[in-house]
């Protein structure tokens, strides 16, 4: 009987400086919390949003929540847009970020746009740069809320009854299949 030795990818076992490549992969709990956070945002339930974010910070899962939120929105965009629509969406997100912020609120919005754009283009370094800056400023909650605002502006159909049903069905499908987001 021959045996094969499988060498796991060292990225899985090594903590890196890059916040977005930590080995703490998105787990089913993160996906559920991301869906709850999105729903709270769509219904303007600020207390619910803050509680979900606080819970993930307390359990050291904030980065996984961010990844799950970005991945769920990415799935929505890719499932509801053809290639022309995807191009328009990407151009629209980029155009949102073409202003000079005059205060913290404007900078929070620019940070959120940079994260959404970085996720769309696969630019992990850009996302990490924003996360590092935001963490140092203690503005992580503002970043998450602004990311949700950007998607709310860019994807108004997600806040419809059909959009909410899509979110529920997608989360149920992800959880039942055992796959992670972003795959």
PDB file of C-alpha atoms in Angstrom:
ATOM      1  CA  UNK A   1       0.000   0.000   0.000  1.00  0.00           C
ATOM      2  CA  UNK A   2       1.490   3.330  -1.020  1.00  0.00           C
ATOM      3  CA  UNK A   3       0.816   6.444   0.952  1.00  0.00           C
ATOM      4  CA  UNK A   4       0.806   9.971  -0.288  1.00  0.00           C
ATOM      5  CA  UNK A   5       2.065  12.818   1.773  1.00  0.00           C
ATOM      6  CA  UNK A   6       0.030  15.961   1.379  1.00  0.00           C
ATOM      7  CA  UNK A   7       1.721  19.211   2.225  1.00  0.00           C
ATOM      8  CA  UNK A   8      -0.780  21.907   3.123  1.00  0.00           C
ATOM      9  CA  UNK A   9      -0.374  25.396   1.771  1.00  0.00           C
ATOM     10  CA  UNK A  10       1.814  27.280   4.285  1.00  0.00           C
ATOM     11  CA  UNK A  11      -0.526  30.285   3.976  1.00  0.00           C
ATOM     12  CA  UNK A  12      -3.120  28.273   5.899  1.00  0.00           C
ATOM     13  CA  UNK A  13      -0.890  27.833   8.917  1.00  0.00           C
ATOM     14  CA  UNK A  14       0.989  31.106   8.950  1.00  0.00           C
ATOM     15  CA  UNK A  15      -0.297  34.415  10.201  1.00  0.00           C
ATOM     16  CA  UNK A  16       0.673  37.139   7.788  1.00  0.00           C
ATOM     17  CA  UNK A  17       0.898  40.900   8.157  1.00  0.00           C
ATOM     18  CA  UNK A  18      -1.869  41.206   5.592  1.00  0.00           C
ATOM     19  CA  UNK A  19      -5.132  41.396   7.547  1.00  0.00           C
ATOM     20  CA  UNK A  20      -7.254  39.981   4.732  1.00  0.00           C
ATOM     21  CA  UNK A  21      -5.152  36.810   4.362  1.00  0.00           C
ATOM     22  CA  UNK A  22      -5.360  35.601   7.935  1.00  0.00           C
ATOM     23  CA  UNK A  23      -6.159  31.900   8.088  1.00  0.00           C
ATOM     24  CA  UNK A  24      -9.439  32.651   9.877  1.00  0.00           C
ATOM     25  CA  UNK A  25     -11.628  31.710   6.922  1.00  0.00           C
ATOM     26  CA  UNK A  26     -15.244  32.768   6.694  1.00  0.00           C
ATOM     27  CA  UNK A  27     -17.344  30.332   8.697  1.00  0.00           C
ATOM     28  CA  UNK A  28     -21.089  29.634   8.493  1.00  0.00           C
ATOM     29  CA  UNK A  29     -21.641  31.797  11.577  1.00  0.00           C
ATOM     30  CA  UNK A  30     -19.963  34.729   9.797  1.00  0.00           C
ATOM     31  CA  UNK A  31     -22.247  34.286   6.792  1.00  0.00           C
ATOM     32  CA  UNK A  32     -25.343  34.269   8.993  1.00  0.00           C
ATOM     33  CA  UNK A  33     -24.147  37.365  10.858  1.00  0.00           C
ATOM     34  CA  UNK A  34     -23.372  39.121   7.572  1.00  0.00           C
ATOM     35  CA  UNK A  35     -26.915  38.445   6.366  1.00  0.00           C
ATOM     36  CA  UNK A  36     -28.347  39.721   9.656  1.00  0.00           C
ATOM     37  CA  UNK A  37     -26.148  42.821   9.451  1.00  0.00           C
ATOM     38  CA  UNK A  38     -27.267  43.497   5.868  1.00  0.00           C
ATOM     39  CA  UNK A  39     -30.928  43.093   6.856  1.00  0.00           C
ATOM     40  CA  UNK A  40     -30.501  45.416   9.846  1.00  0.00           C
ATOM     41  CA  UNK A  41     -28.933  47.970   7.533  1.00  0.00           C
ATOM     42  CA  UNK A  42     -31.692  47.642   4.934  1.00  0.00           C
ATOM     43  CA  UNK A  43     -34.306  48.248   7.645  1.00  0.00           C
ATOM     44  CA  UNK A  44     -32.324  51.124   9.237  1.00  0.00           C
ATOM     45  CA  UNK A  45     -31.940  49.222  12.513  1.00  0.00           C
ATOM     46  CA  UNK A  46     -28.834  50.989  13.817  1.00  0.00           C
ATOM     47  CA  UNK A  47     -28.874  49.235  17.193  1.00  0.00           C
ATOM     48  CA  UNK A  48     -28.955  45.849  15.454  1.00  0.00           C
ATOM     49  CA  UNK A  49     -26.057  46.804  13.195  1.00  0.00           C
ATOM     50  CA  UNK A  50     -23.932  47.978  16.107  1.00  0.00           C
ATOM     51  CA  UNK A  51     -24.718  44.827  18.101  1.00  0.00           C
ATOM     52  CA  UNK A  52     -23.679  42.504  15.248  1.00  0.00           C
ATOM     53  CA  UNK A  53     -20.461  44.455  14.731  1.00  0.00           C
ATOM     54  CA  UNK A  54     -19.741  44.523  18.473  1.00  0.00           C
ATOM     55  CA  UNK A  55     -20.282  40.763  18.727  1.00  0.00           C
ATOM     56  CA  UNK A  56     -17.845  40.065  15.896  1.00  0.00           C
ATOM     57  CA  UNK A  57     -15.246  42.403  17.362  1.00  0.00           C
ATOM     58  CA  UNK A  58     -15.617  40.737  20.774  1.00  0.00           C
ATOM     59  CA  UNK A  59     -15.093  37.298  19.198  1.00  0.00           C
ATOM     60  CA  UNK A  60     -12.235  38.516  16.980  1.00  0.00           C
ATOM     61  CA  UNK A  61     -14.245  37.776  13.800  1.00  0.00           C
ATOM     62  CA  UNK A  62     -14.567  41.324  12.404  1.00  0.00           C
ATOM     63  CA  UNK A  63     -12.370  40.586   9.386  1.00  0.00           C
ATOM     64  CA  UNK A  64     -14.364  37.433   8.638  1.00  0.00           C
ATOM     65  CA  UNK A  65     -17.606  39.429   8.905  1.00  0.00           C
ATOM     66  CA  UNK A  66     -16.223  41.996   6.476  1.00  0.00           C
ATOM     67  CA  UNK A  67     -15.241  39.232   4.043  1.00  0.00           C
ATOM     68  CA  UNK A  68     -18.687  37.623   4.331  1.00  0.00           C
ATOM     69  CA  UNK A  69     -20.466  40.960   3.723  1.00  0.00           C
ATOM     70  CA  UNK A  70     -18.303  41.669   0.673  1.00  0.00           C
ATOM     71  CA  UNK A  71     -18.727  38.135  -0.678  1.00  0.00           C
ATOM     72  CA  UNK A  72     -22.524  38.119  -0.274  1.00  0.00           C
ATOM     73  CA  UNK A  73     -22.792  41.414  -2.139  1.00  0.00           C
ATOM     74  CA  UNK A  74     -20.398  40.148  -4.818  1.00  0.00           C
ATOM     75  CA  UNK A  75     -22.599  37.084  -5.311  1.00  0.00           C
ATOM     76  CA  UNK A  76     -25.657  39.311  -5.653  1.00  0.00           C
ATOM     77  CA  UNK A  77     -23.930  41.515  -8.230  1.00  0.00           C
ATOM     78  CA  UNK A  78     -22.623  38.625 -10.315  1.00  0.00           C
ATOM     79  CA  UNK A  79     -25.958  36.790 -10.244  1.00  0.00           C
ATOM     80  CA  UNK A  80     -28.079  39.810 -11.168  1.00  0.00           C
ATOM     81  CA  UNK A  81     -25.870  41.532 -13.743  1.00  0.00           C
ATOM     82  CA  UNK A  82     -24.627  40.600 -17.193  1.00  0.00           C
ATOM     83  CA  UNK A  83     -21.111  41.636 -18.258  1.00  0.00           C
ATOM     84  CA  UNK A  84     -22.221  45.101 -19.348  1.00  0.00           C
ATOM     85  CA  UNK A  85     -23.991  45.576 -16.021  1.00  0.00           C
ATOM     86  CA  UNK A  86     -20.878  44.433 -14.151  1.00  0.00           C
ATOM     87  CA  UNK A  87     -18.802  46.975 -16.057  1.00  0.00           C
ATOM     88  CA  UNK A  88     -21.296  49.728 -15.219  1.00  0.00           C
ATOM     89  CA  UNK A  89     -21.340  48.649 -11.581  1.00  0.00           C
ATOM     90  CA  UNK A  90     -17.528  48.753 -11.327  1.00  0.00           C
ATOM     91  CA  UNK A  91     -17.389  52.134 -13.056  1.00  0.00           C
ATOM     92  CA  UNK A  92     -20.121  53.478 -10.776  1.00  0.00           C
ATOM     93  CA  UNK A  93     -18.300  52.370  -7.627  1.00  0.00           C
ATOM     94  CA  UNK A  94     -15.096  53.956  -8.905  1.00  0.00           C
ATOM     95  CA  UNK A  95     -16.922  57.208  -9.727  1.00  0.00           C
ATOM     96  CA  UNK A  96     -18.359  57.369  -6.196  1.00  0.00           C
ATOM     97  CA  UNK A  97     -14.828  57.672  -4.842  1.00  0.00           C
ATOM     98  CA  UNK A  98     -13.755  60.592  -6.995  1.00  0.00           C
ATOM     99  CA  UNK A  99     -14.065  63.411  -4.490  1.00  0.00           C
ATOM    100  CA  UNK A 100     -11.854  65.066  -1.926  1.00  0.00           C
ATOM    101  CA  UNK A 101     -13.127  64.448   1.600  1.00  0.00           C
ATOM    102  CA  UNK A 102     -13.597  67.531   3.742  1.00  0.00           C
ATOM    103  CA  UNK A 103     -14.180  65.729   7.034  1.00  0.00           C
ATOM    104  CA  UNK A 104     -14.081  62.333   8.773  1.00  0.00           C
ATOM    105  CA  UNK A 105     -17.432  61.336   7.311  1.00  0.00           C
ATOM    106  CA  UNK A 106     -16.166  61.885   3.779  1.00  0.00           C
ATOM    107  CA  UNK A 107     -12.992  59.954   4.561  1.00  0.00           C
ATOM    108  CA  UNK A 108     -15.070  57.088   5.987  1.00  0.00           C
ATOM    109  CA  UNK A 109     -16.984  56.940   2.706  1.00  0.00           C
ATOM    110  CA  UNK A 110     -13.768  56.964   0.657  1.00  0.00           C
ATOM    111  CA  UNK A 111     -12.388  54.143   2.814  1.00  0.00           C
ATOM    112  CA  UNK A 112     -15.532  52.084   2.214  1.00  0.00           C
ATOM    113  CA  UNK A 113     -15.381  52.684  -1.530  1.00  0.00           C
ATOM    114  CA  UNK A 114     -11.705  51.669  -1.567  1.00  0.00           C
ATOM    115  CA  UNK A 115     -12.551  48.388   0.203  1.00  0.00           C
ATOM    116  CA  UNK A 116     -15.465  47.614  -2.145  1.00  0.00           C
ATOM    117  CA  UNK A 117     -13.363  48.470  -5.185  1.00  0.00           C
ATOM    118  CA  UNK A 118     -10.401  46.479  -3.842  1.00  0.00           C
ATOM    119  CA  UNK A 119     -12.633  43.465  -3.295  1.00  0.00           C
ATOM    120  CA  UNK A 120     -14.020  43.737  -6.808  1.00  0.00           C
ATOM    121  CA  UNK A 121     -10.570  43.896  -8.380  1.00  0.00           C
ATOM    122  CA  UNK A 122      -8.914  41.434  -5.998  1.00  0.00           C
ATOM    123  CA  UNK A 123      -6.555  44.117  -4.662  1.00  0.00           C
ATOM    124  CA  UNK A 124      -5.921  42.712  -1.178  1.00  0.00           C
ATOM    125  CA  UNK A 125      -3.100  45.206  -0.549  1.00  0.00           C
ATOM    126  CA  UNK A 126      -5.506  48.129  -1.017  1.00  0.00           C
ATOM    127  CA  UNK A 127      -7.997  46.551   1.377  1.00  0.00           C
ATOM    128  CA  UNK A 128      -5.275  45.873   3.927  1.00  0.00           C
ATOM    129  CA  UNK A 129      -4.052  49.465   3.689  1.00  0.00           C
ATOM    130  CA  UNK A 130      -7.539  50.767   4.469  1.00  0.00           C
ATOM    131  CA  UNK A 131      -8.079  48.267   7.291  1.00  0.00           C
ATOM    132  CA  UNK A 132      -4.755  49.155   8.885  1.00  0.00           C
ATOM    133  CA  UNK A 133      -5.547  52.874   8.731  1.00  0.00           C
ATOM    134  CA  UNK A 134      -9.106  52.436  10.004  1.00  0.00           C
ATOM    135  CA  UNK A 135      -7.991  50.182  12.850  1.00  0.00           C
ATOM    136  CA  UNK A 136      -5.419  52.775  13.961  1.00  0.00           C
ATOM    137  CA  UNK A 137      -8.119  55.466  13.914  1.00  0.00           C
ATOM    138  CA  UNK A 138     -10.649  53.294  15.753  1.00  0.00           C
ATOM    139  CA  UNK A 139     -13.216  53.732  12.965  1.00  0.00           C
ATOM    140  CA  UNK A 140     -13.981  50.111  12.073  1.00  0.00           C
ATOM    141  CA  UNK A 141     -17.701  50.387  12.771  1.00  0.00           C
ATOM    142  CA  UNK A 142     -17.948  53.454  10.557  1.00  0.00           C
ATOM    143  CA  UNK A 143     -16.151  51.559   7.789  1.00  0.00           C
ATOM    144  CA  UNK A 144     -18.586  48.647   7.947  1.00  0.00           C
ATOM    145  CA  UNK A 145     -21.662  50.913   7.990  1.00  0.00           C
ATOM    146  CA  UNK A 146     -20.289  52.917   5.059  1.00  0.00           C
ATOM    147  CA  UNK A 147     -19.610  49.741   3.067  1.00  0.00           C
ATOM    148  CA  UNK A 148     -23.248  48.807   3.579  1.00  0.00           C
ATOM    149  CA  UNK A 149     -24.245  52.349   2.524  1.00  0.00           C
ATOM    150  CA  UNK A 150     -22.202  52.053  -0.679  1.00  0.00           C
ATOM    151  CA  UNK A 151     -23.898  48.771  -1.565  1.00  0.00           C
ATOM    152  CA  UNK A 152     -27.303  50.190  -0.593  1.00  0.00           C
ATOM    153  CA  UNK A 153     -26.727  53.066  -3.004  1.00  0.00           C
ATOM    154  CA  UNK A 154     -25.335  50.884  -5.790  1.00  0.00           C
ATOM    155  CA  UNK A 155     -27.794  47.982  -5.367  1.00  0.00           C
ATOM    156  CA  UNK A 156     -31.200  49.421  -4.419  1.00  0.00           C
ATOM    157  CA  UNK A 157     -32.903  46.247  -5.621  1.00  0.00           C
ATOM    158  CA  UNK A 158     -31.324  44.293  -2.749  1.00  0.00           C
ATOM    159  CA  UNK A 159     -33.563  46.192  -0.312  1.00  0.00           C
ATOM    160  CA  UNK A 160     -36.703  44.989  -2.102  1.00  0.00           C
ATOM    161  CA  UNK A 161     -38.728  42.012  -0.895  1.00  0.00           C
ATOM    162  CA  UNK A 162     -37.247  39.992  -3.758  1.00  0.00           C
ATOM    163  CA  UNK A 163     -33.748  41.073  -2.717  1.00  0.00           C
ATOM    164  CA  UNK A 164     -34.339  39.982   0.872  1.00  0.00           C
ATOM    165  CA  UNK A 165     -35.693  36.634  -0.365  1.00  0.00           C
ATOM    166  CA  UNK A 166     -32.565  36.256  -2.513  1.00  0.00           C
ATOM    167  CA  UNK A 167     -30.378  36.968   0.526  1.00  0.00           C
ATOM    168  CA  UNK A 168     -32.225  34.391   2.652  1.00  0.00           C
ATOM    169  CA  UNK A 169     -32.129  31.761  -0.108  1.00  0.00           C
ATOM    170  CA  UNK A 170     -28.449  32.352  -0.860  1.00  0.00           C
ATOM    171  CA  UNK A 171     -27.418  32.100   2.779  1.00  0.00           C
ATOM    172  CA  UNK A 172     -29.496  28.922   3.189  1.00  0.00           C
ATOM    173  CA  UNK A 173     -27.874  27.433   0.065  1.00  0.00           C
ATOM    174  CA  UNK A 174     -24.362  28.340   1.220  1.00  0.00           C
ATOM    175  CA  UNK A 175     -24.945  26.881   4.673  1.00  0.00           C
ATOM    176  CA  UNK A 176     -26.577  23.692   3.385  1.00  0.00           C
ATOM    177  CA  UNK A 177     -23.843  23.048   0.822  1.00  0.00           C
ATOM    178  CA  UNK A 178     -21.084  23.557   3.368  1.00  0.00           C
ATOM    179  CA  UNK A 179     -19.135  25.846   1.049  1.00  0.00           C
ATOM    180  CA  UNK A 180     -17.559  29.117   2.053  1.00  0.00           C
ATOM    181  CA  UNK A 181     -18.297  32.455   0.440  1.00  0.00           C
ATOM    182  CA  UNK A 182     -15.919  33.730  -2.181  1.00  0.00           C
ATOM    183  CA  UNK A 183     -15.707  30.373  -3.951  1.00  0.00           C
TER     184      UNK A 183
END
